XYZ file of C-alpha atoms in Angstrom:
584
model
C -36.611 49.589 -61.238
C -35.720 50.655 -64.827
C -39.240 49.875 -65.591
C -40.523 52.248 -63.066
C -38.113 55.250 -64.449
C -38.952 53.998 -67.945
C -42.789 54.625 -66.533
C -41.758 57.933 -65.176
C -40.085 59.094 -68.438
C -43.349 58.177 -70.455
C -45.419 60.412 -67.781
C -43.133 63.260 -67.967
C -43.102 63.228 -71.679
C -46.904 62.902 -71.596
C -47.267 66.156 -69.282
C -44.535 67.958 -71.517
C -46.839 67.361 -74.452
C -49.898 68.760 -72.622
C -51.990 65.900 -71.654
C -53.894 65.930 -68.599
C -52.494 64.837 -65.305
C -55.637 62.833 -64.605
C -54.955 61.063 -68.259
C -50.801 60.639 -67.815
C -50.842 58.044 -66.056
C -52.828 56.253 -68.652
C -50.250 53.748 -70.339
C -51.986 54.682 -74.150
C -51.718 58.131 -73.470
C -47.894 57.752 -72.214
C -46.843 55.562 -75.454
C -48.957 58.174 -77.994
C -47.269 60.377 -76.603
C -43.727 58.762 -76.878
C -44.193 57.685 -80.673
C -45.262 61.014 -81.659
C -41.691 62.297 -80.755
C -40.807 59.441 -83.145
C -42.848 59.506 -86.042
C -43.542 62.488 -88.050
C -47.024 61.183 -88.620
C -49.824 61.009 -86.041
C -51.435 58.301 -87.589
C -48.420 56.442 -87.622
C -47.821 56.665 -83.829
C -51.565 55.781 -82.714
C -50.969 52.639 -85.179
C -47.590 51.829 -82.948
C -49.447 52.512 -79.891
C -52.224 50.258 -80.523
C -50.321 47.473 -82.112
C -47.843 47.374 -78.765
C -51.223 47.407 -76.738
C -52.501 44.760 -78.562
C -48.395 42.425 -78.177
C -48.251 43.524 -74.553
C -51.716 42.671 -73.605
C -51.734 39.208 -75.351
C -48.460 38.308 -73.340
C -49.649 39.909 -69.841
C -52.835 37.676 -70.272
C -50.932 34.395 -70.980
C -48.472 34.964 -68.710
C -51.319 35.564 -65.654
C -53.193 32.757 -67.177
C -49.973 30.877 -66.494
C -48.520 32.113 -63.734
C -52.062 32.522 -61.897
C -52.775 28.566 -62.629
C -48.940 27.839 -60.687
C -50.142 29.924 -57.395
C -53.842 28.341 -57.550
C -52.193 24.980 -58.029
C -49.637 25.248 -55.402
C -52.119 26.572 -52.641
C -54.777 24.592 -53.258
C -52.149 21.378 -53.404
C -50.975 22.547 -50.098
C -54.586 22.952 -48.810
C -56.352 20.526 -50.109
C -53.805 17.464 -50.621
C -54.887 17.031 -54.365
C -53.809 17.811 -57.834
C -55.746 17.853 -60.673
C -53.445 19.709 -63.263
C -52.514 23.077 -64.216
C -54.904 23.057 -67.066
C -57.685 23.300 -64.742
C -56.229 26.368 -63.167
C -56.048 27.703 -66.271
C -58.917 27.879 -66.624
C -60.839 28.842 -63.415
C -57.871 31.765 -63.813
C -59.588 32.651 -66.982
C -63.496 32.464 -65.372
C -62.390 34.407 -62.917
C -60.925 36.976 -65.289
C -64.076 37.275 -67.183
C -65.932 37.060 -63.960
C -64.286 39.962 -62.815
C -64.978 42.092 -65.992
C -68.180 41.400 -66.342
C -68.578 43.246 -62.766
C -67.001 45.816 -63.858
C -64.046 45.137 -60.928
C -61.490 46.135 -63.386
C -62.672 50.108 -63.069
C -61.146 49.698 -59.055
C -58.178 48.048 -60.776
C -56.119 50.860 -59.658
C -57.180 50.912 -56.004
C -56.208 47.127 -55.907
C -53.068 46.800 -57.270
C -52.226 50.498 -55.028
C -53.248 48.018 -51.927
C -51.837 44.747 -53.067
C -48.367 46.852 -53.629
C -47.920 47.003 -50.580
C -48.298 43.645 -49.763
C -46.314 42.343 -52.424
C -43.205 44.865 -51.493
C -43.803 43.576 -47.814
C -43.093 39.953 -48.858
C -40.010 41.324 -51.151
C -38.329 43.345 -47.962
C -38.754 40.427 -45.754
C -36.872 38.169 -48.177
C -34.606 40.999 -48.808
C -33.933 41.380 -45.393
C -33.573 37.582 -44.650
C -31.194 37.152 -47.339
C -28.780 40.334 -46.805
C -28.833 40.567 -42.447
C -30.232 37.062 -41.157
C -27.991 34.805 -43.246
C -24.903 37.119 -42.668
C -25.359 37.185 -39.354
C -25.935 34.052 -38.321
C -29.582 33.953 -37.533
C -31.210 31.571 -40.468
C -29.637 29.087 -42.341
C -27.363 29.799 -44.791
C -29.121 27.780 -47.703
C -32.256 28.449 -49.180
C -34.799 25.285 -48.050
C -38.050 24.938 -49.573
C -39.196 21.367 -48.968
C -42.070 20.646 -46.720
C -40.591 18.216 -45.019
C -38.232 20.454 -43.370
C -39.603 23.254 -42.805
C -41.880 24.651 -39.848
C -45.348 25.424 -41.499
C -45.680 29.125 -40.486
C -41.727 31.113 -39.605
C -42.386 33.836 -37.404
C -39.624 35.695 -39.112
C -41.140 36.242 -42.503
C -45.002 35.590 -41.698
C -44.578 38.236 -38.847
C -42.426 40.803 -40.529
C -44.585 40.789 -43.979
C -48.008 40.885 -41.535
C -46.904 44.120 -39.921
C -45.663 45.537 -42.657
C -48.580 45.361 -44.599
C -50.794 45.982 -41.709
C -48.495 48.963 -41.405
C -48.342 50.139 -44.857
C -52.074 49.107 -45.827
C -53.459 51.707 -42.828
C -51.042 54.809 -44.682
C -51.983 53.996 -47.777
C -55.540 53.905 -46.588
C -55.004 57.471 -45.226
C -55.099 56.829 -41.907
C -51.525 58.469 -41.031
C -52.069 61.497 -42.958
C -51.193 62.838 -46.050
C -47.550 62.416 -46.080
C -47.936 58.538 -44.775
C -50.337 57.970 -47.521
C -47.869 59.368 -49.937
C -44.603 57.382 -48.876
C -46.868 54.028 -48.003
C -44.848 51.644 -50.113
C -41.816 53.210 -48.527
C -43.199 52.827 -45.053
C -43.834 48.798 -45.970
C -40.345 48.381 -47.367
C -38.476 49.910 -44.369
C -40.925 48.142 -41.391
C -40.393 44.775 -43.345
C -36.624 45.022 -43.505
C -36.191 46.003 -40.259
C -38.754 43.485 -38.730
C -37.624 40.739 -39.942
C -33.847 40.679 -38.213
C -35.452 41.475 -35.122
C -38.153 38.740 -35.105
C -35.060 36.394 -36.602
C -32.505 37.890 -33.531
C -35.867 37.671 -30.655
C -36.445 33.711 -31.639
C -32.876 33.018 -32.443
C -34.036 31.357 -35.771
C -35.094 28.359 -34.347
C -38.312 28.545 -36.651
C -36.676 27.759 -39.874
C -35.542 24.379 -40.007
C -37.849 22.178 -38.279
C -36.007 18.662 -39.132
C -31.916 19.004 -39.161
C -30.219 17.593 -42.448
C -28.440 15.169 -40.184
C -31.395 13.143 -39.621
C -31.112 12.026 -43.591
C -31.021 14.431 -46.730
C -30.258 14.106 -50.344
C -28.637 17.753 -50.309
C -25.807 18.078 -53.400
C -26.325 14.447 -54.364
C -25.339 13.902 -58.137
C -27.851 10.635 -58.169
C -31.195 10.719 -58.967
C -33.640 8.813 -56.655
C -37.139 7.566 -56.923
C -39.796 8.653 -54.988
C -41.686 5.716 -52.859
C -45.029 7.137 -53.964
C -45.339 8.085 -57.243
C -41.942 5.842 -58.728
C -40.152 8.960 -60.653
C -36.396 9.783 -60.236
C -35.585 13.219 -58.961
C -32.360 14.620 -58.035
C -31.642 14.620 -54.425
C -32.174 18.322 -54.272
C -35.846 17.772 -54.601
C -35.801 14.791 -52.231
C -36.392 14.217 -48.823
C -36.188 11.186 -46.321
C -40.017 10.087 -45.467
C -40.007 7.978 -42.452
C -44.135 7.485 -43.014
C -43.324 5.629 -46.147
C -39.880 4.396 -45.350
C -37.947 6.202 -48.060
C -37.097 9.153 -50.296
C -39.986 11.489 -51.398
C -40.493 14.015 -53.943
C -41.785 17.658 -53.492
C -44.800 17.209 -54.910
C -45.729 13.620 -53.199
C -44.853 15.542 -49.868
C -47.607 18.511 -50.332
C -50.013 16.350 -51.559
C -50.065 13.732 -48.899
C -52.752 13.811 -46.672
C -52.267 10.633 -44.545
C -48.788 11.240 -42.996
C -50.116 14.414 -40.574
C -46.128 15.526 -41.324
C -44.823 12.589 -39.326
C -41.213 13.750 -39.999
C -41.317 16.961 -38.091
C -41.850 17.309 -34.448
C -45.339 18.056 -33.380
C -44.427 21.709 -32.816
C -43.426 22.399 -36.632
C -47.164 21.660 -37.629
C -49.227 24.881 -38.197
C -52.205 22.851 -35.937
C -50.080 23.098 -33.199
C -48.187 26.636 -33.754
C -52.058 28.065 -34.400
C -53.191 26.190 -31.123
C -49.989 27.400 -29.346
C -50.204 31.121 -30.506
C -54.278 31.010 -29.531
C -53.535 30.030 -25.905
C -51.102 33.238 -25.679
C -53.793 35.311 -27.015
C -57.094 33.907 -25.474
C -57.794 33.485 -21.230
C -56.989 29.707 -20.637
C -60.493 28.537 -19.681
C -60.939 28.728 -23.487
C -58.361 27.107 -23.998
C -60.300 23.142 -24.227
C -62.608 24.550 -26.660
C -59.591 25.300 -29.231
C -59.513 21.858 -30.546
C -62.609 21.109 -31.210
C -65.185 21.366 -34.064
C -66.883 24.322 -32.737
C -63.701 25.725 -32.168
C -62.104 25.354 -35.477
C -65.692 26.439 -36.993
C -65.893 29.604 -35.553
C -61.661 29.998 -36.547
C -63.005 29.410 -39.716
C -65.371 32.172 -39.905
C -63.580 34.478 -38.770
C -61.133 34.172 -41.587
C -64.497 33.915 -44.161
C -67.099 36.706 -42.338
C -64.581 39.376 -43.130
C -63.049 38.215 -46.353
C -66.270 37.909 -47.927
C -67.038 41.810 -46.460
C -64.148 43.254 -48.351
C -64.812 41.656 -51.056
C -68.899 43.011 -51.455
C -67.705 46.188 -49.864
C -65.320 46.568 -53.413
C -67.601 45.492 -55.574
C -70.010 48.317 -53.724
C -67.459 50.944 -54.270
C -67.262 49.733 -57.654
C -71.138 49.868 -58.233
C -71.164 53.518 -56.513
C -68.484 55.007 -59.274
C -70.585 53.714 -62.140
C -73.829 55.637 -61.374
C -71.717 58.659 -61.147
C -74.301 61.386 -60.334
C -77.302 59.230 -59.380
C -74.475 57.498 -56.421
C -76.122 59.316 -53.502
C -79.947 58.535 -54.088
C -78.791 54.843 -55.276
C -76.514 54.729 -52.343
C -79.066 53.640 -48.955
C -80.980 51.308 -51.623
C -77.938 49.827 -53.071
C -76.457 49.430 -49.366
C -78.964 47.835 -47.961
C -79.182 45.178 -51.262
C -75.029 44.502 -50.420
C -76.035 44.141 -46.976
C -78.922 41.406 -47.751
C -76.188 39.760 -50.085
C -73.847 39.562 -47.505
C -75.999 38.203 -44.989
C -77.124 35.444 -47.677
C -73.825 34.853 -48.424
C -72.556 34.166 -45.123
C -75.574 31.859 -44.052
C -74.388 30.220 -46.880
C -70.350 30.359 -46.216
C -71.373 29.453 -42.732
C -73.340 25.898 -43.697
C -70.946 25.146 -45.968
C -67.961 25.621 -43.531
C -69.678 23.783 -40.927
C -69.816 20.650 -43.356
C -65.791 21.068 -43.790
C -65.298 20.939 -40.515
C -67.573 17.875 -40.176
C -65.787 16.093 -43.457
C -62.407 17.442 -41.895
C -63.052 15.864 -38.601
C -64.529 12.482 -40.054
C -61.466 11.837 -42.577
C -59.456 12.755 -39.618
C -60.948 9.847 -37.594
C -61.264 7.498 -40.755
C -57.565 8.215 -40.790
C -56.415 7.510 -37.160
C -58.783 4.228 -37.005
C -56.870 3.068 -40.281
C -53.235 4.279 -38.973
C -54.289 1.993 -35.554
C -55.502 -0.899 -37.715
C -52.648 -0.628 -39.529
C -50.714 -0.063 -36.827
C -51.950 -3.071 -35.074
C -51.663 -5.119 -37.669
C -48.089 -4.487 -38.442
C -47.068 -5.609 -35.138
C -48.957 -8.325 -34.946
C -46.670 -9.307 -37.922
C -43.504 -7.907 -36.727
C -44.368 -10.093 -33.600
C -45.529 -13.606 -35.144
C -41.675 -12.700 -37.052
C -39.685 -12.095 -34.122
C -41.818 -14.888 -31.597
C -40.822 -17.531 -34.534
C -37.355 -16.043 -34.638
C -36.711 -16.497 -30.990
C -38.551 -19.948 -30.759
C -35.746 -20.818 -33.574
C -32.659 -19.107 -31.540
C -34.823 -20.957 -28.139
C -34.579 -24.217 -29.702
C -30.581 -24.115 -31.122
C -29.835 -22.620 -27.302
C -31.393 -25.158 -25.358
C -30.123 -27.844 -27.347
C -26.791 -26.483 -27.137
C -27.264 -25.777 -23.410
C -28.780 -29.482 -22.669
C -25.269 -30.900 -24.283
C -23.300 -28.658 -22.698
C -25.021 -29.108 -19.234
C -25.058 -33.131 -20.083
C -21.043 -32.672 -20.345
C -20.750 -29.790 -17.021
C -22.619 -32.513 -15.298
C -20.241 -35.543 -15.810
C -17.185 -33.393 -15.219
C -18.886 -32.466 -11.665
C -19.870 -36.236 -10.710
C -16.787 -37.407 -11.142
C -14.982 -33.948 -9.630
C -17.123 -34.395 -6.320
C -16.589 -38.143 -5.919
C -12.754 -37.191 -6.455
C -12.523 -34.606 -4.101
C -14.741 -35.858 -1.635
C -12.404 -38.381 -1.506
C -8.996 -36.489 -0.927
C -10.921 -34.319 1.722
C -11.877 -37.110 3.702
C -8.691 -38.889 4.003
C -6.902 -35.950 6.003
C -10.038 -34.868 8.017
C -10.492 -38.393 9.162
C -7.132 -38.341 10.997
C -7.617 -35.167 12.056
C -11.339 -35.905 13.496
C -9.778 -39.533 15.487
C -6.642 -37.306 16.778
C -9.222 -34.954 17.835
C -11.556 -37.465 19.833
C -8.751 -39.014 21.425
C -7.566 -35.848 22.803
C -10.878 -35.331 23.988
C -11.264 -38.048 25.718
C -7.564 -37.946 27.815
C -8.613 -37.572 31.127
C -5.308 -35.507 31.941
C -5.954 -33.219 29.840
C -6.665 -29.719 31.665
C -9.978 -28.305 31.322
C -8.949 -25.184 29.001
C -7.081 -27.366 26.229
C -9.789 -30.040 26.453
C -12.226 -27.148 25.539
C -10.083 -26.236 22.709
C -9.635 -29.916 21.364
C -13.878 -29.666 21.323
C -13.670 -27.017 19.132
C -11.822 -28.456 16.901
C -13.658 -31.757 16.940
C -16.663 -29.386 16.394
C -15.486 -27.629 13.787
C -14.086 -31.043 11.727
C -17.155 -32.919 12.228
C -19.034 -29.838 10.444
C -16.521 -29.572 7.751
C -17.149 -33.506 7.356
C -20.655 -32.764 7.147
C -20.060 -30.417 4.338
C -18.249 -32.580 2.192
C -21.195 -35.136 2.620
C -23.507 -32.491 1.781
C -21.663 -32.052 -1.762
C -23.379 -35.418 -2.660
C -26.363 -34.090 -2.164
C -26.189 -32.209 -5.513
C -26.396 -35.625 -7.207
C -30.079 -35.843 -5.300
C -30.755 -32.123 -5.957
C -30.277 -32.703 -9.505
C -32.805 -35.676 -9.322
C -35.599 -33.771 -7.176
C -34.973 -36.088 -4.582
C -33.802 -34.079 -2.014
C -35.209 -34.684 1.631
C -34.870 -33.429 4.657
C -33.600 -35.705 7.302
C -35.409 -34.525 10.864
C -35.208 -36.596 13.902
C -34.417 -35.922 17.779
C -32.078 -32.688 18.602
C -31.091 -31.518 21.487
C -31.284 -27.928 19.844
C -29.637 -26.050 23.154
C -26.279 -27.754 22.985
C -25.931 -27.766 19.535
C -26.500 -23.949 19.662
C -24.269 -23.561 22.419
C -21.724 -25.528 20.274
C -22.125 -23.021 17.363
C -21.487 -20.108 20.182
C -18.280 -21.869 21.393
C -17.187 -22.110 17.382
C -17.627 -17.984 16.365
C -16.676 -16.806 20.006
C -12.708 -17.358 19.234
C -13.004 -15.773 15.997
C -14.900 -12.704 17.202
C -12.182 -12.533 19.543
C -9.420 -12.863 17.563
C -10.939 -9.551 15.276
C -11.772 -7.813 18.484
C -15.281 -7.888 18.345
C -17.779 -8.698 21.261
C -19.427 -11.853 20.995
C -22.784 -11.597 22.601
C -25.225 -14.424 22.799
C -28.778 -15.645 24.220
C -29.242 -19.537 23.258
C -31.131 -20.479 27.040
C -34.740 -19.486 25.655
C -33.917 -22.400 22.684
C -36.208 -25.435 23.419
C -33.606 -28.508 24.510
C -35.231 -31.113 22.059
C -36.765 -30.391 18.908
C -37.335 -32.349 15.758
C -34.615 -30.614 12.916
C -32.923 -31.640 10.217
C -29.591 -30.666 12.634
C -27.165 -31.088 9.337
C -29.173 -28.337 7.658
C -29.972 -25.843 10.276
C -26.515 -26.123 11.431
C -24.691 -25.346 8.220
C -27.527 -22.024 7.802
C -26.901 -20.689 11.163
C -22.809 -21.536 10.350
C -22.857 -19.561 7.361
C -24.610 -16.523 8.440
C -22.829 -16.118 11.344
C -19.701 -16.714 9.741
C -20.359 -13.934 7.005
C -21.003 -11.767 9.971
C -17.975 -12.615 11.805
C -16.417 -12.404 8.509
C -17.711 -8.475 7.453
C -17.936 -6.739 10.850
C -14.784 -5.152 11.380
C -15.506 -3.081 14.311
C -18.302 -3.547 17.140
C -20.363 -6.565 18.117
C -21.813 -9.686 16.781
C -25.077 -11.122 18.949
C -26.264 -14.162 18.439
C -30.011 -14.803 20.021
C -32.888 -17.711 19.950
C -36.197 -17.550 21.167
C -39.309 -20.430 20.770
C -42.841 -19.098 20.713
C -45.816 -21.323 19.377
C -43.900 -24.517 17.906
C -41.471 -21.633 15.948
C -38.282 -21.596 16.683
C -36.444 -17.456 15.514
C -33.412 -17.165 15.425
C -31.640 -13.630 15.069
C -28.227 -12.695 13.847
C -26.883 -9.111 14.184
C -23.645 -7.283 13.952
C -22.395 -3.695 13.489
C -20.686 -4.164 9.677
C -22.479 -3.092 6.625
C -25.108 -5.558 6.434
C -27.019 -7.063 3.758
C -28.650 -4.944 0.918
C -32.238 -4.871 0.597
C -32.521 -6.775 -2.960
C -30.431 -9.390 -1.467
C -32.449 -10.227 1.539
C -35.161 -12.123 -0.138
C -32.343 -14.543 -1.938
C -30.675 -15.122 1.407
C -31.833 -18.698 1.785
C -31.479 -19.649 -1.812
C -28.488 -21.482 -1.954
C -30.036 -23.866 0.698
């Protein structure tokens, strides 16, 4: 700003001393005229004039040279994944430069520098604006992030408040407004910018700034320096960031000019593929929408970015071309037209082959890259696997032995804990078993108790059965378990299972109902093991039904013998049907 009232001082000196208003703003004509208020001689002050030209010019054109090869090197790093040096830049800054003089460009300086103005002070506001309202407020993050690897790759908040800003400003200062627009057009882009930008920041709640939290891992305010995983220099952990493509911290640099990664460490909707794809299908009808992702697609994306860059670009240099002839302009001006025209249309045959083959190198790499990552890929767990099969083949081995001694030692304990208790069981039901018979067989016994005393004869004789049955697990253990089937009269012994559950269902106050006369009478069976099954169902439902009825049926059809157990209690879940029979 004090450069700018500096600037207006020189011009209002410059009118004072009566130079032409065309010619003030000329910067010799402003510092002639300044030095001849200070020296006494004229000759003097055109000698100060022209030696601060000369200073001032030799430091403007090293510090573009400079500054111009940082922005070429940091966009085309960005774009292009590759780094060849700033000396290079420095030099295509410099071609350029001469490039452009040799045109004769520099005559429309002026004009360009009036229109890139108000871009620049479009980009300043928004910053401005983020800086003093959305950080106050609440709606951005309140420190400054600049690494790649956290960030979304276009904000809406700054890309949308600078784009209608300038779009804004560019169209005043372009006359389009009026007079008065025209006048105030940098004013127009600073006020749209910083007003734009806290409502874009308020609308999306600033959810577009920070694309990967610093809670995931971050080297924020660390005092050590790290090395990068790439390229093996330390950095300070300000200029670090976790990589989980390459398993560890990466530099700034490393980070824009990987290629391979496809920003693994953001989510898919940070990447400017997918924010371009995902603004596209808001702006074009959805049966397009397929086409968006593919190489015609991005070719004709392309083009429309190059078609009218490379107009505005002839249509200067044809402005340019006009002011030179002067007079001659409008006879020169259809011929000249049509030879820009011709140009163009060359040019953008050209532009349009050439972008066709980036799009065809783009999608190639891109495939070379994905068949790698799967190989890759593939390979990795094919390694992770062989490591994790031979761990578990180790921890397999160590368990089983482990589990062979321990089962070795289980099974001694229960050998000689069966034979032991089979033992003490038997003793007591024995007794009761021979009371039981010979109550059974008193002949003055009346009818009612003598049914009872078969009950419990019943009912002991199955326990005894039982405890026999624990030796079995001896012959389980072996394989050498057999069924045992010979003649049963299969309608008593069901009738003898009715007379055993009918007390109990009694005693709970459920109905016992029952259908056992469709059983065949004799049957081959195994009448140990189909007893003990039917017991133990119809004991568990006994057992659960608290309220309701218990029934009992069997049927024969074709040589198979069903048998069906139902009650009212809460039955048996679904998962557990299938393993019903298992522990027979």
């Amino acid at each position: 700003v004090l450069k700018m009232l500096g600037g207006a001082l020189l011009a209002y000196l410059a009118l004072t001393l009566a130079v032409p208003a065309d010619r003030a703003v000329d910067p010799n004509q402003m510092y002639l005229a300044a030095y001849e208020l200070v020296f006494p001689n004229y000759t003097w002050a055109v000698a100060a004039t022209a030696l601060l030209v000369i200073v001032s010019q030799l430091k403007i054109n090293v510090t573009n040279a400079y500054a111009g090869s940082l922005a070429w090197s940091n966009f085309f790093a960005r774009v292009t994944h590759s780094h060849p040096g700033r000396v290079v830049w420095v030099v295509f800054n410099t071609l350029i430069a001469l490039m452009l003089m040799e045109l004769e460009v520099f005559k429309a300086i002026g004009h360009v520098l009036g229109l890139y103005s108000n871009i620049a002070i479009s980009w300043i506001m928004a910053v401005v604006a983020d800086l003093v309202v959305n950080k106050p407020m609440g709606w951005s993050p309140k420190g400054v992030e600049f690494k790649r690897a956290r960030l979304y790759d276009f904000n809406p908040v700054g890309v949308g408040a600078m784009g209608a800003a300038s779009i804004l400003s560019v169209l005043a200062w372009l006359g389009v407004f009026g007079p008065m627009a025209q006048a105030f057009s940098a004013a127009i882009a600073m006020v749209v910018a910083f007003v734009t930008a806290p409502l874009i920041a308020w609308a999306t709640k600033g959810r577009y700034y920070i694309a990967r939290p610093a809670e995931e891992g971050s080297y924020l305010g660390s005092s050590l320096q790290r090395q990068c995983v790439i390229c093996e220099r330390a950095y300070e952990g300000d200029d670090m960031a976790p990589c989980p493509a390459y398993g560890g911290p990466i530099c700034s640099l490393c980070c824009s000019l990987d290629a391979r990664c496809h920003d693994l460490c953001k989510p898919a909707e940070a990447r400017g593929r997918v924010q371009l794809n995902s603004l596209l299908r808001r702006l074009t009808p959805k049966l397009w929408w397929p086409q968006l992702d593919t190489g015609l697609g991005r070719y004709l994306l392309l083009m429309a970015w190059v078609a009218p860059a490379l107009a505005g670009l002839l249509a200067m240099i044809h402005q340019a071309e006009l002011r030179q002839l002067g007079d001659g302009a409008m006879a020169a001006a259809p011929a000249l037209r049509g030879a820009f025209i011709k140009a163009y249309c060359a040019l953008l045959l050209l532009a349009g082959v050439i972008g066709w083959w980036l799009v065809l190198a783009q999608g190639s790499r891109r495939v070379a890259q994905e068949e790698s990552n799967r190989q890759t890929e593939a390979l990795v767990r094919e390694i992770d696997s062989h490591r994790r099969t031979d761990e578990e083949l180790q921890r397999a081995k160590h368990a089983a032995e482990d589990a062979r001694r321990a089962a070795e030692a289980a099974n001694q304990a229960k050998t000689r804990y069966i034979s032991s208790i089979s033992h003490e069981l038997r003793t007591p039901l024995n007794s009761i078993l021979g009371y039981a018979q010979l109550l059974d067989e008193d002949p003055a016994m009346p009818p009612q108790r003598k049914h009872s005393v078969g009950v419990i004869r019943r009912g002991g004789e199955h326990l005894l059965s039982l405890i026999e049955g624990t030796l079995d697990i001896a012959r389980i253990e072996s394989g050498k378990l057999a069924l045992n089937p010979k003649p049963l009269r299969l309608r008593d012994s069901l009738q003898q299972i009715v007379n055993l559950f009918e007390l109990q269902a009694a005693a709970k106050g459920l109905r016992f109902e029952h259908d056992v006369d469709s059983a065949p009478d004799l049957v081959r069976a195994d009448e140990r093991r189909l007893t003990q099954i039917l017991i133990n169902v119809l004991g568990n439902a006994v057992k659960f039904t608290q309220v309701g009825r218990v029934a009992f049926r069997a049927s024969h059809v074709r040589d198979m013998a069903v048998f069906e157990i139902e009650d009212t209690g809460p039955g048996i879940a679904a998962e557990d049907i299938e393993r019903i029979f298992e522990p027979f």
